[in-house]
Structure formats: structure tokens, C-alpha cells
């Protein structure tokens, strides 16, 4: 009786090292990535001790120090802002955030709030940052 020998090697690739490398690449890119939290407009935000974290997928209206208005990251005038706001859906009108630099004149902020209200936006949030903790004078060896 003649027995047949299998001469063909059975090749099965080992996937564990490949999975390890892919996982390390994912971790590397997550750690080395920078995430943009604020829009491309550099602002010195006012401080607030009661600020809350908000999602940045909101509709952003910005008032710059020089009075320039921005819708998202596009510079607009008052009429252009009203036009953009009128094109928002009802769900987007519920997620409008107003941001401006700390030394923006109050009249500029009130003017933008008037534009928002004229377009049916009643609940706009105002963006602020949490102030840096101030040192206690008693802990510094003061009186």
C-alpha cells in the first residue's frame, strides 16, 4: 500500500503582529495630532467663573476688537450676518454661540444680539474662558 505525502506547506499568516503595528500607528497619530478647539480667529476671550464646556459644532458669530463681524470664520458686515442667519434651519438657530474679545465695546455686542433676535434667535450663548487661578495673598506670606 502506497501512502501519499503532503508536500504542500499550509501557510497561514500570523495576524497578531500586524494588528499590534496598526494599533500602535493609531495611538501614535492620536497622540501626535493637534485638535483645533477654537475657530481660526485669534481671540482674547473674557473670563467667567461659571463657564460651561460647549460643543464646537455650534454656529459661531464672532465680534473682533476692531468691530469686524465673523460668521463661522468668514468676515461679514451686519447685513451679511443677517443674511447668513436667515438661512439657518430651526435646529441650527438653537445652537448659536456669540464670542468676542474681552475688550470689545458693549455696543458692538448689543448690535449683534439685536441682529440675532431679529432673525428669530432668542437663546444665543456667549463664549468665555475660565480664569486662571489667582494666588492667595495669605499663602504667599502676606499679612
XYZ file of C-alpha atoms in Angstrom:
143
model
C 0.000 0.000 0.000
C 1.265 3.352 -1.009
C 0.734 6.432 1.202
C 0.572 9.908 -0.213
C 2.641 12.520 1.479
C 1.573 16.063 1.590
C 4.398 18.167 0.313
C 2.443 21.406 0.128
C 3.037 23.534 3.180
C -0.070 25.009 4.715
C 0.620 28.721 5.001
C -1.479 30.796 7.367
C -0.247 34.326 8.001
C 0.051 35.364 11.622
C -2.141 38.458 12.012
C -1.199 39.314 15.601
C 1.960 41.327 14.736
C 0.093 43.216 12.033
C -2.718 44.088 14.475
C -0.122 45.287 17.006
C 1.513 47.566 14.454
C -1.809 49.014 13.289
C -2.829 49.657 16.892
C 0.477 51.428 17.586
C 0.032 53.578 14.480
C -3.468 54.579 15.586
C -2.192 55.515 19.043
C 0.741 57.445 17.542
C -1.495 59.516 15.282
C -3.975 60.188 18.068
C -1.247 61.437 20.390
C 0.626 63.461 17.794
C -2.452 65.131 16.288
C -3.385 68.639 17.274
C -7.040 69.400 17.714
C -8.365 72.844 16.904
C -10.843 73.810 19.583
C -11.407 77.439 18.672
C -12.010 78.886 15.231
C -9.177 80.323 13.195
C -9.811 83.789 14.581
C -7.442 84.545 17.452
C -9.417 85.950 20.383
C -8.615 87.046 23.914
C -11.846 85.769 25.457
C -13.355 87.367 28.550
C -13.150 85.389 31.767
C -16.052 83.812 33.639
C -16.062 81.669 36.757
C -19.329 79.979 35.763
C -18.385 78.983 32.235
C -19.526 75.627 30.814
C -17.964 73.438 28.170
C -19.773 73.670 24.838
C -19.538 71.676 21.678
C -17.745 73.469 18.859
C -20.226 72.240 16.243
C -22.326 75.266 17.092
C -22.966 78.181 14.753
C -20.362 80.767 15.743
C -20.782 84.529 15.476
C -17.647 86.481 16.410
C -17.120 90.155 17.215
C -13.479 91.223 16.867
C -11.833 94.067 18.755
C -11.940 96.329 15.684
C -15.679 95.740 15.213
C -15.337 93.175 12.423
C -18.065 90.520 12.439
C -17.458 86.890 11.525
C -19.975 84.179 10.709
C -18.133 80.930 11.414
C -14.715 82.061 10.081
C -15.918 84.340 7.262
C -15.780 88.108 7.716
C -19.187 89.722 7.102
C -20.939 93.021 7.682
C -24.196 93.402 9.626
C -26.382 92.771 6.569
C -24.302 89.765 5.529
C -24.599 88.350 9.044
C -28.382 88.757 8.936
C -28.442 87.022 5.544
C -26.397 84.068 6.810
C -28.523 83.772 9.938
C -31.760 83.822 7.963
C -30.534 80.767 6.041
C -30.142 78.666 9.196
C -32.514 75.820 9.986
C -34.562 75.908 13.185
C -32.269 73.367 14.858
C -29.198 75.444 13.972
C -30.863 78.567 15.368
C -30.970 76.794 18.737
C -27.184 76.312 18.678
C -25.791 79.810 18.079
C -22.822 80.975 20.118
C -21.625 84.584 20.321
C -17.978 85.172 21.034
C -15.872 88.278 21.221
C -12.681 89.573 22.692
C -12.615 90.800 26.268
C -12.310 94.475 25.341
C -14.972 94.612 22.618
C -17.259 97.617 23.167
C -20.589 96.652 24.680
C -22.437 98.484 21.896
C -20.925 96.100 19.312
C -22.140 93.084 21.295
C -25.618 94.602 21.717
C -25.796 95.309 17.974
C -25.018 91.665 17.196
C -27.581 90.493 19.760
C -30.157 92.718 18.036
C -29.326 91.089 14.685
C -29.672 87.640 16.266
C -33.068 88.472 17.778
C -34.293 89.986 14.504
C -33.549 86.628 12.843
C -35.521 84.683 15.472
C -32.590 83.556 17.603
C -33.582 84.063 21.228
C -31.092 81.854 23.089
C -27.561 82.629 21.959
C -24.774 81.506 24.284
C -21.788 83.745 24.982
C -18.354 82.126 24.906
C -15.933 82.854 27.765
C -12.936 81.148 29.325
C -12.339 80.050 32.886
C -9.932 82.472 34.607
C -6.549 81.282 35.747
C -6.485 80.636 39.491
C -5.131 83.639 41.324
C -2.662 83.095 44.145
C -3.998 83.639 47.651
C -2.108 86.573 49.264
C -2.200 84.836 52.651
C -0.422 81.773 51.257
C 2.385 83.922 49.831
C 3.461 85.050 53.271
C 1.377 88.208 53.232
C -0.201 89.776 56.283
